[in-house]
XYZ file of C-alpha atoms in Angstrom:
640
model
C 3.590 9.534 5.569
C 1.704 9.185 1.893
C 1.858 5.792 0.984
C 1.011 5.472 -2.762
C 0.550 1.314 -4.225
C 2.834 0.533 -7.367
C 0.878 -1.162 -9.674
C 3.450 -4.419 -10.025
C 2.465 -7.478 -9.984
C 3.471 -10.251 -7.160
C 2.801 -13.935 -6.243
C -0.907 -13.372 -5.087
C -1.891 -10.727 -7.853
C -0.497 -12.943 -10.586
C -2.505 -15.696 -8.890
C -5.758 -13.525 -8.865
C -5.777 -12.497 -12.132
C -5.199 -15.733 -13.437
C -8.495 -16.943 -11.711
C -10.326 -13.815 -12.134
C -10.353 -12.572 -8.711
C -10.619 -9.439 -7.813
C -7.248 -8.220 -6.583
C -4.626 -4.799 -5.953
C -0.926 -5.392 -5.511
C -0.601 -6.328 -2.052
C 3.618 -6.208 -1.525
C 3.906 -3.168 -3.679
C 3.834 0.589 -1.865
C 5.196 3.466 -1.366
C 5.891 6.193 1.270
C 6.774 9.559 0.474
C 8.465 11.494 3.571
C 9.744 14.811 2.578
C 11.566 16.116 5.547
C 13.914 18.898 5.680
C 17.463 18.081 4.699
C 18.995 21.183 5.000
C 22.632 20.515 5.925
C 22.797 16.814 5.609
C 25.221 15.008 3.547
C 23.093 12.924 0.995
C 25.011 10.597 -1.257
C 24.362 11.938 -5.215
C 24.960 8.859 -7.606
C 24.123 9.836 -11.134
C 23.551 6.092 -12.045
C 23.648 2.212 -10.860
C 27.001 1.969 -11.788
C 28.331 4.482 -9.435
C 26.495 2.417 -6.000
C 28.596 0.318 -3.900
C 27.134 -3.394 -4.833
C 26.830 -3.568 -1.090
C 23.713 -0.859 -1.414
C 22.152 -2.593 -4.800
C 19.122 -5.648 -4.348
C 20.658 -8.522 -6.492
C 18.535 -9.444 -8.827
C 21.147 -12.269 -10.019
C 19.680 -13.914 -7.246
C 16.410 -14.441 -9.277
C 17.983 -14.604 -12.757
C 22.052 -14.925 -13.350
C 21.757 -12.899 -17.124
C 18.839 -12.016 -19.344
C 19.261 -15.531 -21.620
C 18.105 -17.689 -18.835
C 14.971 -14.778 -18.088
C 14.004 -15.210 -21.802
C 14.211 -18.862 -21.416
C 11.667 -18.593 -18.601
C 9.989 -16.442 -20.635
C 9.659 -19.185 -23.422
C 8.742 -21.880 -20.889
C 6.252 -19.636 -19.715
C 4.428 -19.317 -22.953
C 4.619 -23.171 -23.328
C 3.490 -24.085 -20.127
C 0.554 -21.237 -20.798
C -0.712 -23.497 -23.882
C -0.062 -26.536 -22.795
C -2.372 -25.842 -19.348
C -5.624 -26.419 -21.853
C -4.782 -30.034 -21.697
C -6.764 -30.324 -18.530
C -10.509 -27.950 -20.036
C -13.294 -29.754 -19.946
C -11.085 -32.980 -17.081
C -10.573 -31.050 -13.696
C -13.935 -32.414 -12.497
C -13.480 -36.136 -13.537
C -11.438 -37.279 -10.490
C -9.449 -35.912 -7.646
C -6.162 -37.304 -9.436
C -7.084 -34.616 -12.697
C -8.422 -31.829 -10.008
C -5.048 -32.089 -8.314
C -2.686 -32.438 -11.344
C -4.451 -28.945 -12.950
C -3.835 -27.455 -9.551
C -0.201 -28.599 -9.404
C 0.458 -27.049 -12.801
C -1.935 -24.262 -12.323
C 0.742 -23.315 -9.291
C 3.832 -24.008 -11.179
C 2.477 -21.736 -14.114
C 1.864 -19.195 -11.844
C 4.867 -19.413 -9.901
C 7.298 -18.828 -12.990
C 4.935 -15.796 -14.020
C 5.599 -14.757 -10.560
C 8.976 -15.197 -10.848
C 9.123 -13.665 -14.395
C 7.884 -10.480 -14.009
C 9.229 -9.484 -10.410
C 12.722 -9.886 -12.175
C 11.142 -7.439 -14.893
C 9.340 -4.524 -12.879
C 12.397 -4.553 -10.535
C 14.622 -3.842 -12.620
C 12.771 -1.452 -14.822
C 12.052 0.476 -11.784
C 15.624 1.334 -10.708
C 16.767 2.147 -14.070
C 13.674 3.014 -16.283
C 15.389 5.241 -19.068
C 17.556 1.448 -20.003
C 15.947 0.829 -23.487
C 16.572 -2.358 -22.924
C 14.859 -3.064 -19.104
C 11.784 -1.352 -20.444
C 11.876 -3.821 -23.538
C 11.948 -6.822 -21.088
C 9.068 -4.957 -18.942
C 6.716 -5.043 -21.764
C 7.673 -8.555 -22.726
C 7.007 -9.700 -18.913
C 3.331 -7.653 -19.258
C 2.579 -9.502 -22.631
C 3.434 -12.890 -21.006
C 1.146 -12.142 -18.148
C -1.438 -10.955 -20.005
C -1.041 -14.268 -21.897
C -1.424 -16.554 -18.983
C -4.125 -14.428 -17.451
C -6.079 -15.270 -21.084
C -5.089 -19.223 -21.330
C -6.072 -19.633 -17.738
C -9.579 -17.891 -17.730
C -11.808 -20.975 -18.173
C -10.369 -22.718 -14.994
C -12.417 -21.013 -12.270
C -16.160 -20.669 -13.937
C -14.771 -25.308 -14.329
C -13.806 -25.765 -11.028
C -16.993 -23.973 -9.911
C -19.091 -26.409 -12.176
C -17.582 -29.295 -10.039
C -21.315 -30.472 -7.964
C -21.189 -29.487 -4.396
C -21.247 -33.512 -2.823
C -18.541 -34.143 -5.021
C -16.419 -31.135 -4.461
C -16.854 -32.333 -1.020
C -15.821 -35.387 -1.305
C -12.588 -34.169 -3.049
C -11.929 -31.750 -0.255
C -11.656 -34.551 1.833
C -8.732 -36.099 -0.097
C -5.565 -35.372 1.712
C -3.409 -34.620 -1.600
C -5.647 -31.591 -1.900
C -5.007 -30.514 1.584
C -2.844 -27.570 0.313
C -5.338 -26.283 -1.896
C -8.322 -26.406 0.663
C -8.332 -23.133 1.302
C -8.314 -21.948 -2.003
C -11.415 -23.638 -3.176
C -13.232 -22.699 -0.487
C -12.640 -19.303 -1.668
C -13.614 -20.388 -5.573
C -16.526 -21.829 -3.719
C -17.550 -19.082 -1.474
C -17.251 -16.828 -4.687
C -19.937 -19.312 -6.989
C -22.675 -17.066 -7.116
C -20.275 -14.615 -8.583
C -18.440 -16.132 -11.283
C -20.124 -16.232 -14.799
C -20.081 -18.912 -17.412
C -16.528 -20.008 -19.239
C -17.538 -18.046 -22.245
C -17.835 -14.790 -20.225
C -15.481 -15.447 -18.289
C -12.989 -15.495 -20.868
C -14.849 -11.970 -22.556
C -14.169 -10.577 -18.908
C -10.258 -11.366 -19.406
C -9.804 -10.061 -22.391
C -11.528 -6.949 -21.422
C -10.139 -6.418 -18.168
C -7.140 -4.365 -19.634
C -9.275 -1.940 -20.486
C -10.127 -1.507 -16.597
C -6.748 -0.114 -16.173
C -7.183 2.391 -18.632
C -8.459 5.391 -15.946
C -5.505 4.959 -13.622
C -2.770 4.471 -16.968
C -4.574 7.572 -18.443
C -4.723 9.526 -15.096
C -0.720 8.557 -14.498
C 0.217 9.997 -17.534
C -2.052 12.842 -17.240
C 0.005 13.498 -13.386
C 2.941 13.296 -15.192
C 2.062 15.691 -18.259
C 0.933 18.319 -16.294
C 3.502 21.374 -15.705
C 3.318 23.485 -12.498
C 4.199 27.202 -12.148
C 7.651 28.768 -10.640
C 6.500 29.416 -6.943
C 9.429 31.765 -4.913
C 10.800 29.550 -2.286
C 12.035 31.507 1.490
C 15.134 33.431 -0.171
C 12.890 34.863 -2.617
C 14.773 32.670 -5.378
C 12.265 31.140 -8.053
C 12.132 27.427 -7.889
C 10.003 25.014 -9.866
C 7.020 23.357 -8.505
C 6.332 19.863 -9.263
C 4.379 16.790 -8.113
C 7.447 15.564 -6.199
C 8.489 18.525 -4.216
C 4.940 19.935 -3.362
C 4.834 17.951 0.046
C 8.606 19.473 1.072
C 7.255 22.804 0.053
C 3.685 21.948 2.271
C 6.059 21.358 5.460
C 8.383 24.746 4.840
C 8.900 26.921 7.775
C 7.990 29.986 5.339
C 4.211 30.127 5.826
C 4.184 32.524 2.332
C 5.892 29.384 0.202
C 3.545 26.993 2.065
C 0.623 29.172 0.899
C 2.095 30.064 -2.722
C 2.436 25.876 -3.219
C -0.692 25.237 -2.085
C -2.734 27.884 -4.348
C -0.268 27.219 -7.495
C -1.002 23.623 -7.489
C -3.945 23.065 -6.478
C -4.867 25.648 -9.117
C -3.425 24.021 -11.907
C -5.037 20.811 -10.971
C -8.213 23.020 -11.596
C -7.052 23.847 -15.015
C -7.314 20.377 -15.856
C -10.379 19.272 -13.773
C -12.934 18.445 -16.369
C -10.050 15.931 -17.637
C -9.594 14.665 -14.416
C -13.220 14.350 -13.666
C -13.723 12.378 -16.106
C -10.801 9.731 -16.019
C -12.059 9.296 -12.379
C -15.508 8.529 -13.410
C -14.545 5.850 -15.927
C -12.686 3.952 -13.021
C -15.942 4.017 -10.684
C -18.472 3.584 -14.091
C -15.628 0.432 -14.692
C -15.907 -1.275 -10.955
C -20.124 -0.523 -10.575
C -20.408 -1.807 -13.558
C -17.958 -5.135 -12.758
C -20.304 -5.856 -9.764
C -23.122 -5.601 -11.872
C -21.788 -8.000 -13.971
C -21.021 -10.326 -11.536
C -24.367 -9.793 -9.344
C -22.791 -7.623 -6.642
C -25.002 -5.496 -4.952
C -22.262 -2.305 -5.213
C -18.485 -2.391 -5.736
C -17.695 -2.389 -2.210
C -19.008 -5.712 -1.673
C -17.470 -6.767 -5.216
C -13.930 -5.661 -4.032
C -14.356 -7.003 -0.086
C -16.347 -10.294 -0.947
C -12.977 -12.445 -2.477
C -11.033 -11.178 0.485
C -13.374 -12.738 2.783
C -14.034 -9.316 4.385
C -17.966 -8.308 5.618
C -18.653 -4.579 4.350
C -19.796 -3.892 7.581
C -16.103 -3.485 8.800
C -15.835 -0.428 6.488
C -18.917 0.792 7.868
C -17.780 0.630 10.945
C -14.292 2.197 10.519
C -16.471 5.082 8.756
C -18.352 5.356 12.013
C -15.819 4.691 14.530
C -13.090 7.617 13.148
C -16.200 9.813 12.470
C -17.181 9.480 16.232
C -13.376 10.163 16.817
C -13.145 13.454 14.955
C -13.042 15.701 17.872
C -9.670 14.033 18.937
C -8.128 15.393 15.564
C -10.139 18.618 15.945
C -8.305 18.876 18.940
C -4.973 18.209 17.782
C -5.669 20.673 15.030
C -6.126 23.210 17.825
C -2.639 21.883 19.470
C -1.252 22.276 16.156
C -2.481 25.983 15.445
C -1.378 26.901 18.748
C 2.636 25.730 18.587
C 2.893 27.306 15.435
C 1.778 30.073 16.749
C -0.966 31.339 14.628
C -4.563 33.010 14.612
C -5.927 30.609 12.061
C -4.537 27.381 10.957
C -5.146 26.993 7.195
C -4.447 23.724 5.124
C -1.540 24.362 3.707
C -0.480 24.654 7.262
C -1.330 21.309 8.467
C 1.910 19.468 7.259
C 4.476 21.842 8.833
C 6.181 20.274 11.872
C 5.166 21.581 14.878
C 8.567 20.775 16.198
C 12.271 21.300 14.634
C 13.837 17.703 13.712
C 17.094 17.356 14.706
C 18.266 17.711 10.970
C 21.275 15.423 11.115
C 22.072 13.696 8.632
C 21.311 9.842 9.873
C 24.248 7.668 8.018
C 22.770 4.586 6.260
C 24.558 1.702 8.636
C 23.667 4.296 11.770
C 19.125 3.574 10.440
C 20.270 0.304 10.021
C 21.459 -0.171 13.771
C 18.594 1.905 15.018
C 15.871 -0.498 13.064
C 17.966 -3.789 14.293
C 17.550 -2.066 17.949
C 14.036 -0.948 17.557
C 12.574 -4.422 16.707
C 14.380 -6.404 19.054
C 11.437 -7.086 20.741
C 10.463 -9.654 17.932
C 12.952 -11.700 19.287
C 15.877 -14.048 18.176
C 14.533 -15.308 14.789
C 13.068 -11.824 13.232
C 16.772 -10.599 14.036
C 18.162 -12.898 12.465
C 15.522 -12.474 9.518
C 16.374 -8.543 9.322
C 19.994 -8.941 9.526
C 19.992 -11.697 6.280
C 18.138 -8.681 4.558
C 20.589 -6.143 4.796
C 23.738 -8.452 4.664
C 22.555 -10.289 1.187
C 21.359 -8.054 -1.287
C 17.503 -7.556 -0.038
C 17.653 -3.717 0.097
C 18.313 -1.158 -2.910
C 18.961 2.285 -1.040
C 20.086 5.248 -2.805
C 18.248 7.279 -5.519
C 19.177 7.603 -9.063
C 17.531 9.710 -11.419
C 15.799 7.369 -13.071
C 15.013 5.395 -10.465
C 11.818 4.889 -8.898
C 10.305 7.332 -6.048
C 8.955 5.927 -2.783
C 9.903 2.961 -1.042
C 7.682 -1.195 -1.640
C 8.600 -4.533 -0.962
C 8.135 -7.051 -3.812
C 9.543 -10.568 -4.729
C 8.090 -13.599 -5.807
C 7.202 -17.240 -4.061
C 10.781 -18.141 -5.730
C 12.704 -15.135 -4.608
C 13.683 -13.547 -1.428
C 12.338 -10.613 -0.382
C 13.225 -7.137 -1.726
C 12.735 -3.835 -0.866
C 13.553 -0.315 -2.936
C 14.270 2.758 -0.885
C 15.419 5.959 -1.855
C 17.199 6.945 1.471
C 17.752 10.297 2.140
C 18.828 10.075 5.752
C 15.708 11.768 7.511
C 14.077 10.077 10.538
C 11.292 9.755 8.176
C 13.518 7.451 6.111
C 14.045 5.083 8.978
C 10.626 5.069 9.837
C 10.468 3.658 5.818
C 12.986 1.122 6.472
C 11.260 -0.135 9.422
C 8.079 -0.324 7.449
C 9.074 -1.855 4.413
C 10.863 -4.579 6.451
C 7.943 -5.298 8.160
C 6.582 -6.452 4.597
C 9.497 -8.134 3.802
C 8.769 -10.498 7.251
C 5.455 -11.244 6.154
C 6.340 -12.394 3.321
C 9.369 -13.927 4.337
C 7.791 -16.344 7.251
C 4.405 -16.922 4.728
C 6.447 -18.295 2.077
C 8.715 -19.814 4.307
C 5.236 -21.761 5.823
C 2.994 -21.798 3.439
C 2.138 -23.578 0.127
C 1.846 -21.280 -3.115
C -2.048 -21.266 -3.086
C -1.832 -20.043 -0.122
C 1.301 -18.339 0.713
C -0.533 -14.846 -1.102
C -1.501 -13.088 2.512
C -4.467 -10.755 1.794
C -5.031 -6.981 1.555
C -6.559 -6.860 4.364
C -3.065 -7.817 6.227
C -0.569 -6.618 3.916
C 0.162 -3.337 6.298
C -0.192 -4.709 9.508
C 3.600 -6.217 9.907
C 4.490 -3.033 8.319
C 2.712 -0.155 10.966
C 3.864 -2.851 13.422
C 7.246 -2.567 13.232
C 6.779 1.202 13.021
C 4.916 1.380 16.218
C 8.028 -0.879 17.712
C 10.218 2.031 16.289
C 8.314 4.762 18.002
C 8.360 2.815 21.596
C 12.576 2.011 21.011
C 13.331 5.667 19.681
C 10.972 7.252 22.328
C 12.404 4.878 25.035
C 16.029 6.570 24.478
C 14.892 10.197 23.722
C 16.831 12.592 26.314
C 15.503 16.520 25.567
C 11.882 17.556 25.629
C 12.585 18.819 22.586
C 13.197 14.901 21.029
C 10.267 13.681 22.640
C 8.101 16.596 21.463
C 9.091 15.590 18.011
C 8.707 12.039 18.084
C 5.281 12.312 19.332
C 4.335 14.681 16.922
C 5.666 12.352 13.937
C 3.147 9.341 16.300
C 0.261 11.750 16.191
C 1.148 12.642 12.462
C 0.827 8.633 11.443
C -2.203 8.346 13.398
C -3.463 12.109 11.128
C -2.106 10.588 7.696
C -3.094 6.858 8.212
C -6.014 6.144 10.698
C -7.902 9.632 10.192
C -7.017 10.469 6.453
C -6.912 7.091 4.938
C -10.559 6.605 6.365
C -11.552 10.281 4.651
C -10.650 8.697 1.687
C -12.224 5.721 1.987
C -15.602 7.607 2.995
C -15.048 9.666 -0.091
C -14.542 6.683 -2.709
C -18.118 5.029 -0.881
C -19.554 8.173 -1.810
C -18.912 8.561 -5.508
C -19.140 4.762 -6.315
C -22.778 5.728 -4.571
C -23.285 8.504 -6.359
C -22.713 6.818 -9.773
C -24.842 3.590 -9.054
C -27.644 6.186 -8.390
C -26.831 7.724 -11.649
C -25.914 11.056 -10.519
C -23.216 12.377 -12.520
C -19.371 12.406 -11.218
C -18.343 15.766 -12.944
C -15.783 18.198 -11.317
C -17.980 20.092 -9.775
C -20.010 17.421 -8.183
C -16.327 15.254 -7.076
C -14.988 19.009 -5.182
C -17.939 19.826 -3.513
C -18.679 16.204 -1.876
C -14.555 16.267 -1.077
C -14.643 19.776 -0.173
C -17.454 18.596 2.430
C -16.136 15.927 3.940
C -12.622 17.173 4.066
C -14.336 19.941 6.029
C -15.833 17.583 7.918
C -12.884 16.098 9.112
C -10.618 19.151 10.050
C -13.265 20.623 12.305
C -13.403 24.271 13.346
C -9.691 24.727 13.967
C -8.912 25.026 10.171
C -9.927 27.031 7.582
C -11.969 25.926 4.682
C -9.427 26.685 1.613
C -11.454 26.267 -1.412
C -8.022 24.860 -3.451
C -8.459 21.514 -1.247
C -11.772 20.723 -3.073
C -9.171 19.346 -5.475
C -7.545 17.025 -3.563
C -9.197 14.102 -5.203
C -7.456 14.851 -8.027
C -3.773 14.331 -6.832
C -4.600 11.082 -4.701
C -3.883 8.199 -6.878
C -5.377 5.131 -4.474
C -8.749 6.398 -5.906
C -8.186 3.921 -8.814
C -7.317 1.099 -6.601
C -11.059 -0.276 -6.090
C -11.440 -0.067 -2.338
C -7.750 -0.204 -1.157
C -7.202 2.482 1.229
C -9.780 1.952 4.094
C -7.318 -0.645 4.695
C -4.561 1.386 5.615
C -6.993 2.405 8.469
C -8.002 -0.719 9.703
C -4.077 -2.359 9.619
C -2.928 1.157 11.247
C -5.678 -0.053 14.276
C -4.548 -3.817 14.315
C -0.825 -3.196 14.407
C -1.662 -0.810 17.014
C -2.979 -3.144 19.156
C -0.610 -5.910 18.589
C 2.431 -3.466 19.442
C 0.974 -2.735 22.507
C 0.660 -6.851 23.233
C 4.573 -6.980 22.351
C 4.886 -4.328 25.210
C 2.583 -5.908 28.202
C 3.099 -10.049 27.467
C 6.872 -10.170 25.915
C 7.716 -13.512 24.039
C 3.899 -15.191 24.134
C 2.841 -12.348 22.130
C 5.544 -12.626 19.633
C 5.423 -16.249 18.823
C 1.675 -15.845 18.626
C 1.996 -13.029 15.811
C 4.808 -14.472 14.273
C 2.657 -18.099 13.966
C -0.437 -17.533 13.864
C -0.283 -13.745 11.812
C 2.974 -13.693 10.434
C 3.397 -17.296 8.546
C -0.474 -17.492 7.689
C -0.296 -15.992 4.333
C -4.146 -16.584 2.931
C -4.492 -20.066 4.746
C -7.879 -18.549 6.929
C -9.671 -15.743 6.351
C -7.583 -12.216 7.194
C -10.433 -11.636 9.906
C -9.361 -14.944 11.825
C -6.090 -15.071 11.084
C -5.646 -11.357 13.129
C -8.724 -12.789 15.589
C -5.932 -15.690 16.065
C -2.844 -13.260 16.405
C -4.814 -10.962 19.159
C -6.776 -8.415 17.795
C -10.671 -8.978 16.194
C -11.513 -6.195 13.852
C -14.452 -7.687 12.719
C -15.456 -5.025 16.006
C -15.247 -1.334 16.351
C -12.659 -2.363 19.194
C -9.237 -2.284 17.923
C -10.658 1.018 16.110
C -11.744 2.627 19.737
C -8.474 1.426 21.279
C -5.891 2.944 18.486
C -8.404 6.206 19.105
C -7.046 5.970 22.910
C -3.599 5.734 22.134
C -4.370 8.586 20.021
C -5.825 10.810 22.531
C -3.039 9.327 25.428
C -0.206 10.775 22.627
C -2.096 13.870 22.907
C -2.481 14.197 26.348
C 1.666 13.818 26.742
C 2.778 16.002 23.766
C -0.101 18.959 25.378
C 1.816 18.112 28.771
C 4.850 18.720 27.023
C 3.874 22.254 25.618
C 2.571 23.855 29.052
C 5.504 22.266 30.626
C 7.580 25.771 32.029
């Protein structure tokens, strides 16, 4: 699966930005599966209006009409001002440190509240003049409190350490212990009010890059490719995987070259937008006396950089594991050399059924049953009550996320298409939807924001549940053959890819802090390299992939996808706990992982759930249950 992050903002980013922290959208992602869907009977709605209510998130639930939004909206704004009342008191008492915090969480809360009802509805009908008029209000307003809240942190942090002490002590602050710790921890970091404030109201201008390199994506026209019939079909950004996993190896081939090609046309452009993100975040740590960006990004999450060392290291070591699949892969499709545009296409045929909605539905319920009682309960409240949006329009958003606010329920957007892939996405995005759901349910605001670092471990959980149910009840060789193909394709796409990425954004943040330039030519040949590196000897060195970097969005997320990896490895381990202890494993993860939100750091809240990834262990182990998938899917093949 491609996962891609959606750059809304939730309950812990608003938070964040408010206090100038550091921060990506945690609840917000997507996952593109194209699968073949070749005789299946999609549903085609042309807009909202034509979907059953029954397959539409309620967003009434948040806000009955737009009046009482904009009179949120209003409050907002008045609650933004009227938060100065306590510049230049916080320090003065515990009483004026706790009543800032209390209103500091309310304020936050509504902006929470107010833009989730925004982005949510923008994104399943964007072309509504109207929804994208209330989406730039909700940005303003954010943008707003983000400003009028900028002098709290560099105050809080001006507090003296024996009396900050003192008023950690008092148990009306108990909720917001945790939280300035973190302020504390963070000290040496944070810069005086006045800069502080310069650093908000410049900090728009960090998202330039990624808004520039979005609409760039979206401006740029691909060439007519000729798909198996020898018809001439257009080639765009959101077909180019379905074309990658054709069973006609000349379309695969013809999609490859044409866009990767056309990215070239535009590389300079690219080049550059991508080296104005990594000059932005070097020069971020700089300003906040970071050694590198790495340890600017990792730092607020509480996360040592030597875990991304290590995960470097670890899947490095683990290399000839994929090299090996690669030669698996090369030798079920049957060919003399395996190129990359051939590494997407199944090695397997799916059974190409369509899978009714209610029929993924039952088959998610069934898979996760191990969670027990409670998380069924959970899961069936979500799809009874107006959690889930499931069918595409045209103008709604692609992928799948969860989002919501502190206020809200969960929700999740889907764009179900009936694959196996798509029930794979349901899975997934539920498992988001849990975290949140048992965090908020637990925790207090401040901390009810679980980190990063976390945010895809519930969600490869419940996937890995999936696999073990589906597997479990899989009759033919030919079922099991595919499932563990689509287990050793996760492991590919998530553990081993994710972590090529991540080695690749090290690289060029290096590269730049040396002040080495970041041109085109410099950004393909260090991808082309380690790209290389990765694939091994089984797979051809196409030149076209040395511009990869240039369709991979998560580049302008500071930092975000090693952890992809490292959740991939944790939920790994904690599915196969599920499987060997039962019940004591689930109430553990569902207590001590699950509810936690951002009450301990991410590394001891997992440490308490089962798994310590502050080691190269849970990294080793998900390498095992990569090479153990192997071994059965190779026993598979030679079986006669």
């Amino acid at each position: 699966m491609k996962r891609k992050v959606i750059t809304t903002m939730t309950a812990a980013t608003l938070a964040a930005s408010a206090l100038n922290i550091s921060f990506i959208p945690l609840h917000s992602h997507a996952v593109y599966a194209a699968e073949a869907t070749k005789g299946m009977q999609v549903p085609e709605y042309r807009s909202r209006v034509d979907i059953p209510a029954q397959y539409k998130w309620r967003l009434e639930d948040i806000y009955a009409n737009r009046a009482a939004w904009e009179a949120d909206v209003k409050k907002l704004t008045q609650m933004a001002d009227a938060f100065s009342k306590h510049q230049g008191k916080i320090g003065q008492s515990a009483g004026t440190l706790l009543q800032s915090l209390n209103d500091l969480s309310d304020l936050m809360r509504l902006r929470d509240k107010v833009h989730v009802y925004a982005s949510m509805g923008f994104d399943v009908n964007s072309s509504n003049s109207q929804l994208q008029e209330i989406m730039d209000k909700a940005e303003k307003s954010s943008a707003l409190t983000a400003e009028k809240t900028s002098w709290f942190t560099p105050e809080v942090l001006a507090i003296p350490q024996d009396k900050m002490k003192n008023y950690l002590a008092v148990k009306e602050l108990a909720p917001y212990k945790t939280f300035l710790e973190d302020l504390e921890r963070t000290k040496p970091h944070t810069l005086t009010k006045e800069l502080e404030e310069l650093l908000a109201q410049f900090s728009p201008l960090d998202q330039n890059p990624e808004s520039t390199y979005s609409m760039l994506s979206k401006d740029v026209k691909f060439p007519k490719i000729k798909d198996e019939t020898g018809k001439e079909v257009q080639l765009t950004r959101a077909n180019f995987v379905s074309y990658m996993e054709n069973k006609n190896r000349s379309v695969r081939k013809a999609a490859f070259e044409a866009y990767y090609k056309t990215l070239e046309g535009f590389q300079d452009t690219f080049a550059q937008t991508l080296a104005g993100k990594v000059k932005s975040n070097n020069t971020y740590a700089k300003a906040r006396k970071y050694p590198n960006a790495l340890e600017a990004s990792l730092t607020p999450n509480h996360i040592p950089s030597k875990v991304y060392d290590e995960l470097i290291d670890s899947v490095n070591k683990g290399l000839p594991q994929l090299h090996r699949y690669m030669e698996l892969k090369k030798k079920m499709l049957g060919l003399k050399e395996l190129h990359m545009y051939d590494i997407y296409t199944p090695n397997t045929e799916a059974n190409q059924a369509y899978i009714p909605y209610e029929e993924a539905k039952n088959m998610v319920l069934e898979g996760l049953k191990p969670m027990g009682d409670d998380y069924g309960k959970a899961l069936g409240e979500a799809f009874k009550n107006g959690w889930v949006d499931v069918y595409a329009t045209d103008d709604k958003r692609s992928g799948a996320y969860q989002s919501g606010a502190y206020d809200t329920h969960p929700y999740v957007l889907l764009n179900y298409q009936g694959t196996h892939n798509d029930v794979f996405t349901i899975a997934h995005e539920l498992g988001h939807a849990m975290h949140t759901y048992y965090t908020n349910k637990t925790q207090p605001y401040m901390t009810s924001n679980y980190p990063i670092f976390t945010a895809e471990v519930a969600s490869t959980l419940n996937e890995a549940l999936l696999f073990d149910s589906l597997y479990a009840k899989a009759k033919t060789k030919q079922e099991k053959m595919y499932l563990l193909n689509q287990r050793l394709e996760n492991f590919r796409t998530t553990l081993f890819r994710q972590t090529q990425f991540a080695e690749f954004e090290k690289l060029i943040h290096e590269k730049e802090q040396a002040g080495e330039s970041l041109n085109a030519e410099a950004l393909k040949k260090m991808y082309f390299d380690i790209n290389k590196k990765y694939y091994g000897p089984s797979v051809v060195d196409d030149q076209e992939i040395a511009m990869e970097w240039a369709r991979i969005p998560h580049f302008y997320y500071n930092f975000y996808v090693y952890q992809y990896a490292t959740s991939f490895a944790a939920s790994t381990a904690l599915a196969k706990q599920v499987q060997k202890e039962g019940r004591p494993a689930v109430d553990r993860i569902r207590e001590k992982f699950l509810s936690a939100g951002n009450s301990a750091a991410p590394i001891d809240v997992l440490k308490a759930a089962g798994v310590d990834v502050s080691t190269s262990k849970p990294i080793d182990d998900a390498m095992n249950v990569f090479a153990e998938t192997l071994d059965e899917l190779e026993r598979l093949v030679n079986q006669k």
